[in-house]
mmCIF file of N, CA and C in Angstrom:
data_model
loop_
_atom_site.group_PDB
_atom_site.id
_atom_site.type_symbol
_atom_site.label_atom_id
_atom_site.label_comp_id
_atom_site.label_asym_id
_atom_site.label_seq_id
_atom_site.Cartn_x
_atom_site.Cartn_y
_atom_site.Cartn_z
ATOM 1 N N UNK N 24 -14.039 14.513 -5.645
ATOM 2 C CA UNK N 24 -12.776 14.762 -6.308
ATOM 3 C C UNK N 24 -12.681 13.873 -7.538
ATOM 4 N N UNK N 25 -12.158 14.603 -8.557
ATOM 5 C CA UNK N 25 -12.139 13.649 -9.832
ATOM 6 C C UNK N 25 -10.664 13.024 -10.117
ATOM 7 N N UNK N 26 -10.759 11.851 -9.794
ATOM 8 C CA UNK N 26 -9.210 10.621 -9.939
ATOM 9 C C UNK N 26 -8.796 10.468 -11.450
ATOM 10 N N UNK N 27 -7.588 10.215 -11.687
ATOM 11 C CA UNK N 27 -7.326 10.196 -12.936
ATOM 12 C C UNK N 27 -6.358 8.594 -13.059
ATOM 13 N N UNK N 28 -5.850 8.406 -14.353
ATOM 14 C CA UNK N 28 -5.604 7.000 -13.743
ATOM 15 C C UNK N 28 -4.317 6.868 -13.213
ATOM 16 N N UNK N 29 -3.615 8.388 -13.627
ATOM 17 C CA UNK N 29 -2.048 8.515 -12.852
ATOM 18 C C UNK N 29 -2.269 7.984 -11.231
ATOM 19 N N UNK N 30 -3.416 8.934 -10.316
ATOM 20 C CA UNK N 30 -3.680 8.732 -8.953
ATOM 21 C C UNK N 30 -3.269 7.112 -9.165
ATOM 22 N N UNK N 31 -4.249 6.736 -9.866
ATOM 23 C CA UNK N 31 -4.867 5.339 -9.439
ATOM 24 C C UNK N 31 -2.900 4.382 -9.542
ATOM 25 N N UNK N 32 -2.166 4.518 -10.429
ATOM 26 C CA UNK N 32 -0.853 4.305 -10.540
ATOM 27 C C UNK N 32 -0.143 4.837 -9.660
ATOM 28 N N UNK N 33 -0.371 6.223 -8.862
ATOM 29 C CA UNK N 33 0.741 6.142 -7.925
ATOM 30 C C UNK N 33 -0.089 5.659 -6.654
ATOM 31 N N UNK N 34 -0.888 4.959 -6.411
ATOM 32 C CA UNK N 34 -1.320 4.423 -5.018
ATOM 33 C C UNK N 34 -0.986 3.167 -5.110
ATOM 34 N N UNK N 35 -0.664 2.338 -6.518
ATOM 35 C CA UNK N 35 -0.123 1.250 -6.673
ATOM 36 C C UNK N 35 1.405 1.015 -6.097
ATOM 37 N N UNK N 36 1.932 1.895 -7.005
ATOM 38 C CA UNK N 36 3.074 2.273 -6.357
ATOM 39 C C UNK N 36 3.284 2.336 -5.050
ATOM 40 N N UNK N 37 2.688 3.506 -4.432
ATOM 41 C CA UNK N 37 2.688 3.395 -2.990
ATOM 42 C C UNK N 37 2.399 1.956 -2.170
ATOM 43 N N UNK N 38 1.608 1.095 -2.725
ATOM 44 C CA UNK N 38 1.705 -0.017 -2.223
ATOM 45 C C UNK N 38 2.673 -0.967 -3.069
ATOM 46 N N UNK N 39 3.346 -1.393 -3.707
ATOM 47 C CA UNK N 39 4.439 -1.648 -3.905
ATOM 48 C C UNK N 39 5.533 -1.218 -2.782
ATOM 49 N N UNK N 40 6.017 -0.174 -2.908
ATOM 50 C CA UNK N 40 6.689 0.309 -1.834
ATOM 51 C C UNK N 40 6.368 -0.297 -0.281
ATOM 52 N N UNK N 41 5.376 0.025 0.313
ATOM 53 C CA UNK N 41 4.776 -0.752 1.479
ATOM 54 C C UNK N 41 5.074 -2.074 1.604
ATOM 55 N N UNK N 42 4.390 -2.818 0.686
ATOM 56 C CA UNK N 42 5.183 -4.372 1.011
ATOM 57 C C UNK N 42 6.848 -4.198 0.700
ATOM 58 N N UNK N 43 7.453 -3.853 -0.069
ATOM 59 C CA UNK N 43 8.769 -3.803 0.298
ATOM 60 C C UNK N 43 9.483 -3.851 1.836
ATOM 61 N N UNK N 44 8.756 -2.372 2.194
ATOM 62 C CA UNK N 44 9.093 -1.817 3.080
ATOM 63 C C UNK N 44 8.900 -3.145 4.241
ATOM 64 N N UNK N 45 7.607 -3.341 4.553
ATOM 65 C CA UNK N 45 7.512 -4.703 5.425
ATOM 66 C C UNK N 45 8.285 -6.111 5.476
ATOM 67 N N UNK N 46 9.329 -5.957 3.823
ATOM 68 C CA UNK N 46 9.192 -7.068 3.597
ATOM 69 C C UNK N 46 11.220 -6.549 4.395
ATOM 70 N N UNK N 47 11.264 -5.909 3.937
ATOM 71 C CA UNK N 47 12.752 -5.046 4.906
ATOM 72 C C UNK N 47 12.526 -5.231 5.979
ATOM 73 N N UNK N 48 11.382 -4.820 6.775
ATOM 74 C CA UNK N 48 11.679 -5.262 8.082
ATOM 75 C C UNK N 48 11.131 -6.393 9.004
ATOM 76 N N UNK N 49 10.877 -6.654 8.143
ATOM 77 C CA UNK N 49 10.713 -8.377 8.360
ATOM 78 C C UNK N 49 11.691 -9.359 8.502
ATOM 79 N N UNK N 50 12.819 -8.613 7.309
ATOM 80 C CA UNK N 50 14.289 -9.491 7.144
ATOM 81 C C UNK N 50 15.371 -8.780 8.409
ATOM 82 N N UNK N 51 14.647 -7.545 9.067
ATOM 83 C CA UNK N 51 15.606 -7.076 9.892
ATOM 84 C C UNK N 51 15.490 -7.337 11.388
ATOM 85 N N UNK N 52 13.996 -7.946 11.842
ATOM 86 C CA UNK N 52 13.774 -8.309 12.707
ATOM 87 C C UNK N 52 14.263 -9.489 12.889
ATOM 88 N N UNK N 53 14.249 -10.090 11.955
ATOM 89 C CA UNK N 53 15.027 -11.586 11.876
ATOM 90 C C UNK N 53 16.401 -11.644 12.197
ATOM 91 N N UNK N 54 16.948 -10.920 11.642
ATOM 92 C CA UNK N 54 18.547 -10.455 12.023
ATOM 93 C C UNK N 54 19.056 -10.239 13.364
ATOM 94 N N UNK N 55 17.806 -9.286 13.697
ATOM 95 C CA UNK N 55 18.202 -8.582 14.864
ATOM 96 C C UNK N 55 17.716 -9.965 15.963
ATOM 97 N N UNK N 56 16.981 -10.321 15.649
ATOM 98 C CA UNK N 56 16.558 -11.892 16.739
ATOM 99 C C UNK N 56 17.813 -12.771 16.674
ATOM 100 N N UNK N 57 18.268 -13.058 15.446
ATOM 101 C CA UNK N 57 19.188 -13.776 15.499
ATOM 102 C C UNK N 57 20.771 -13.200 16.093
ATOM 103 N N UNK N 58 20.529 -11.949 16.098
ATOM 104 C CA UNK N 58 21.717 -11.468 16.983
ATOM 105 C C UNK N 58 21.037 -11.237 18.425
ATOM 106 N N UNK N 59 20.274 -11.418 19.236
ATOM 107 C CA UNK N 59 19.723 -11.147 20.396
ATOM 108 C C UNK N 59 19.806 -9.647 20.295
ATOM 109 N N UNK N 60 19.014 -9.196 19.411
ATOM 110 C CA UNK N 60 19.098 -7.917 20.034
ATOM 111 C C UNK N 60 17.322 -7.527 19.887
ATOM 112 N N UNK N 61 17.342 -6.628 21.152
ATOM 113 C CA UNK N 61 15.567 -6.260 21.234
ATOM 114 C C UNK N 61 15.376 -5.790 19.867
ATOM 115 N N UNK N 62 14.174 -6.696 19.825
ATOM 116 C CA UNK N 62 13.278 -6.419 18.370
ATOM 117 C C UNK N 62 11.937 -5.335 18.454
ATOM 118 N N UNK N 63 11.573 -4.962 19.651
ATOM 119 C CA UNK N 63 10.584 -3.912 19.914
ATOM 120 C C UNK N 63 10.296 -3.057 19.392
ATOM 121 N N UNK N 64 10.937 -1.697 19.059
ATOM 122 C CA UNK N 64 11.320 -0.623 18.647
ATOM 123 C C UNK N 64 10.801 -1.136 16.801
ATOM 124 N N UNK N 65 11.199 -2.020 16.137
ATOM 125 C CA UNK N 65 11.275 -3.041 15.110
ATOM 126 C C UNK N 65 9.666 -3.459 14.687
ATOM 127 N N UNK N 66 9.454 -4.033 15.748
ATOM 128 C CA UNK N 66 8.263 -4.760 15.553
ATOM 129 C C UNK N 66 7.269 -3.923 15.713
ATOM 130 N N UNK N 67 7.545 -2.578 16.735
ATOM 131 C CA UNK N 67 6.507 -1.724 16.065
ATOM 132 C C UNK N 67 6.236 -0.949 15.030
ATOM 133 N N UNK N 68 7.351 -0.602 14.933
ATOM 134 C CA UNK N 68 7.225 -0.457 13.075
ATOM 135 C C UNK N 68 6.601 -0.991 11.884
ATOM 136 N N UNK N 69 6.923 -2.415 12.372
ATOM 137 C CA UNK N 69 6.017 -3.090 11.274
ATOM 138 C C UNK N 69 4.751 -3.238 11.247
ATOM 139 N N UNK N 70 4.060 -2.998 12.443
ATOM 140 C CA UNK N 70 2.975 -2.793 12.742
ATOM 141 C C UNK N 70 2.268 -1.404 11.829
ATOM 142 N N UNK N 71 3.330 -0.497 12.131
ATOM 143 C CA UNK N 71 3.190 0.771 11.636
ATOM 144 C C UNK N 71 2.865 0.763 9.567
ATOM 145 N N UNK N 72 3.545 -0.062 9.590
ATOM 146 C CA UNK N 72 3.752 -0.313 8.065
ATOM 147 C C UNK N 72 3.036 -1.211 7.664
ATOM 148 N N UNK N 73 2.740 -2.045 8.363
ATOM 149 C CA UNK N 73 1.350 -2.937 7.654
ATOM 150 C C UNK N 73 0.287 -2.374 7.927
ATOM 151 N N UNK N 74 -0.258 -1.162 9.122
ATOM 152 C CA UNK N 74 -1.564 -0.220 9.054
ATOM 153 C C UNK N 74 -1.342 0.917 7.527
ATOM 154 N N UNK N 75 -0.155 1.028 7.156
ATOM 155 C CA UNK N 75 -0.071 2.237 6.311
ATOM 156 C C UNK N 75 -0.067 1.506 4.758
ATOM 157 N N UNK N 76 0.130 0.481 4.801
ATOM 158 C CA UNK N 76 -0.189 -0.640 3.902
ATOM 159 C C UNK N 76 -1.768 -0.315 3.737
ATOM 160 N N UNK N 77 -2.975 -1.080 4.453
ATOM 161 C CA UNK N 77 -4.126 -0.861 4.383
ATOM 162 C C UNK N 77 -4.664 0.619 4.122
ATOM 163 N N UNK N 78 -3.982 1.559 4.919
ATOM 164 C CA UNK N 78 -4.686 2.732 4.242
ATOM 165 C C UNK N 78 -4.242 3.255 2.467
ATOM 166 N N UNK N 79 -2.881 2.749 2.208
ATOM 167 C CA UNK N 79 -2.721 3.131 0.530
ATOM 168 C C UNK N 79 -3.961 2.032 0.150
ATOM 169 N N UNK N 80 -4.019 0.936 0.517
ATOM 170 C CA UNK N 80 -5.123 -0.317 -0.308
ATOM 171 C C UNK N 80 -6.364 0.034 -0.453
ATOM 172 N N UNK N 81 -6.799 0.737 0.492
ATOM 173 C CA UNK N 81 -8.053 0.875 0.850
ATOM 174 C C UNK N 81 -8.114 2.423 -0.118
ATOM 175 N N UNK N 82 -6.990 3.428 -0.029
ATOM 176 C CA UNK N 82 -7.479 4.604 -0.892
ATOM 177 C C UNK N 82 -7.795 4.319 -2.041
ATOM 178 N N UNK N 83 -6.475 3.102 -2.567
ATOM 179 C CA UNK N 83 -6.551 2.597 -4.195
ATOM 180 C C UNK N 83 -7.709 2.086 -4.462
ATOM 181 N N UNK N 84 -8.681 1.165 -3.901
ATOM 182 C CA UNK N 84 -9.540 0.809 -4.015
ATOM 183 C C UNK N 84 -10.904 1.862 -4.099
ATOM 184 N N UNK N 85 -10.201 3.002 -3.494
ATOM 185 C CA UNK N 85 -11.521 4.092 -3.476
ATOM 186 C C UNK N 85 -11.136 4.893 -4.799
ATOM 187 N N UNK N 86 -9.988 5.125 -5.037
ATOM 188 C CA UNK N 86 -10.071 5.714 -6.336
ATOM 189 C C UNK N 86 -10.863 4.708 -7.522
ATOM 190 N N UNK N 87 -10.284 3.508 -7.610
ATOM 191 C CA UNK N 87 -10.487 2.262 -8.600
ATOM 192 C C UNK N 87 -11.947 2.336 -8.847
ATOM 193 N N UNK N 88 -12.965 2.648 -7.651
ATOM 194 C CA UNK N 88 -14.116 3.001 -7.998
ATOM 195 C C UNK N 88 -14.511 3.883 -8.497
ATOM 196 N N UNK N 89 -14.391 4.942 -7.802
ATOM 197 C CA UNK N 89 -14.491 6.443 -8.728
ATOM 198 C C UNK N 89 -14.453 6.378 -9.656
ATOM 199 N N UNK N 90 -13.157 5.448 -10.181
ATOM 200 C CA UNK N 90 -12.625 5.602 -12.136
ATOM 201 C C UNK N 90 -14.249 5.149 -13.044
ATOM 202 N N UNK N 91 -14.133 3.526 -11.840
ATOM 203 C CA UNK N 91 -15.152 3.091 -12.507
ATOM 204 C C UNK N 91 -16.597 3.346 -12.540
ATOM 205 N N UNK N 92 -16.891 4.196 -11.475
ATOM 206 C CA UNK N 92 -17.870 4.675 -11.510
ATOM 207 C C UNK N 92 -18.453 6.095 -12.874
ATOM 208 N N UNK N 93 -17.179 6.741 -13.036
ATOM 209 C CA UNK N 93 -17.020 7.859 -13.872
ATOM 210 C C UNK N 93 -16.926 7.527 -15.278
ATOM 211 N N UNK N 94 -16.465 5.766 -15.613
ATOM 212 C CA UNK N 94 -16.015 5.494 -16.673
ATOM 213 C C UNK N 94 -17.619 5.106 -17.327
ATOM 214 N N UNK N 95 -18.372 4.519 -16.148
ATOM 215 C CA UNK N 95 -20.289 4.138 -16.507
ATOM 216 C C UNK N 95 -20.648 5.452 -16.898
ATOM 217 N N UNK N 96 -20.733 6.212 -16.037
ATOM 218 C CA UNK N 96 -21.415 7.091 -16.302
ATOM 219 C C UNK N 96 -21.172 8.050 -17.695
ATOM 220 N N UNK N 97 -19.938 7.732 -17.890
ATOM 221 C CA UNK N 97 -19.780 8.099 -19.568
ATOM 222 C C UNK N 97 -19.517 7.325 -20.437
ATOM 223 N N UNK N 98 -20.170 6.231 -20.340
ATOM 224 C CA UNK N 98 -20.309 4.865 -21.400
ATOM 225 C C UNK N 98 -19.354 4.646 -21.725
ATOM 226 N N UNK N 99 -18.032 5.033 -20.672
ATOM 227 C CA UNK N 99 -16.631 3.970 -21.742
ATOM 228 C C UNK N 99 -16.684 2.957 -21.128
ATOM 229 N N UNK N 100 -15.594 1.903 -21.639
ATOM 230 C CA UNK N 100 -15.207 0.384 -21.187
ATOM 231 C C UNK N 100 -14.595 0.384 -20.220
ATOM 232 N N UNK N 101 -14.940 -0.072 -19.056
ATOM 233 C CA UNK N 101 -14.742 -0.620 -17.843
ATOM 234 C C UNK N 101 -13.365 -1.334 -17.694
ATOM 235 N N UNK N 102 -13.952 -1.960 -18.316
ATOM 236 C CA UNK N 102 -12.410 -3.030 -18.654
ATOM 237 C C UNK N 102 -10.464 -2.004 -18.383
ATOM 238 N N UNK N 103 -11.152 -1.156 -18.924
ATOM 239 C CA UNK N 103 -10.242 0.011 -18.962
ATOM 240 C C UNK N 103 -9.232 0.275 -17.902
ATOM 241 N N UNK N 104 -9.958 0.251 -16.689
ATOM 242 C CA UNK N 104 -9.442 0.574 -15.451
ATOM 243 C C UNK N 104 -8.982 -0.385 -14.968
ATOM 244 N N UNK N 105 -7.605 -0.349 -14.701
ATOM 245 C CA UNK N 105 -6.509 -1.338 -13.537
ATOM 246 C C UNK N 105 -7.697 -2.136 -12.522
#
């Protein structure tokens, strides 16, 4: 599949979002501890969201190559790519 550098910007994004997201329920588990209330339901979530974290990282990183792999192979500057 041929990546363009929009992809490569919205997987950034998407991870932007992700740590947010963790970083929300991170502040809500805290809350909810500090009110005694079960954090379970909570904490698996975040679990959920720091695996979905690694898979945007890991795609971005697979596009990031592609770019750069595509950018050699047609003698532009490297440098180029995020």
């Amino acid at each position: 599949m041929a990546y363009t550098q929009a992809d490569l910007d919205m997987t950034e994004r998407h991870i932007a979002q992700g740590e947010q997201h963790i970083s929300d329920q991170e502040i809500m588990i805290t809350k909810l501890r500090i009110g005694h209330i079960d954090t379970e339901g909570a904490e698996r979530m975040l679990v959920i969201f720091n695996q979905m974290l690694q898979i945007h990282r890991r795609h971005r990183d697979m596009i990031a190559a592609a770019l750069e792999d595509d950018h050699q192979s047609h003698g532009e500057d490297v440098c180029a790519v995020k």
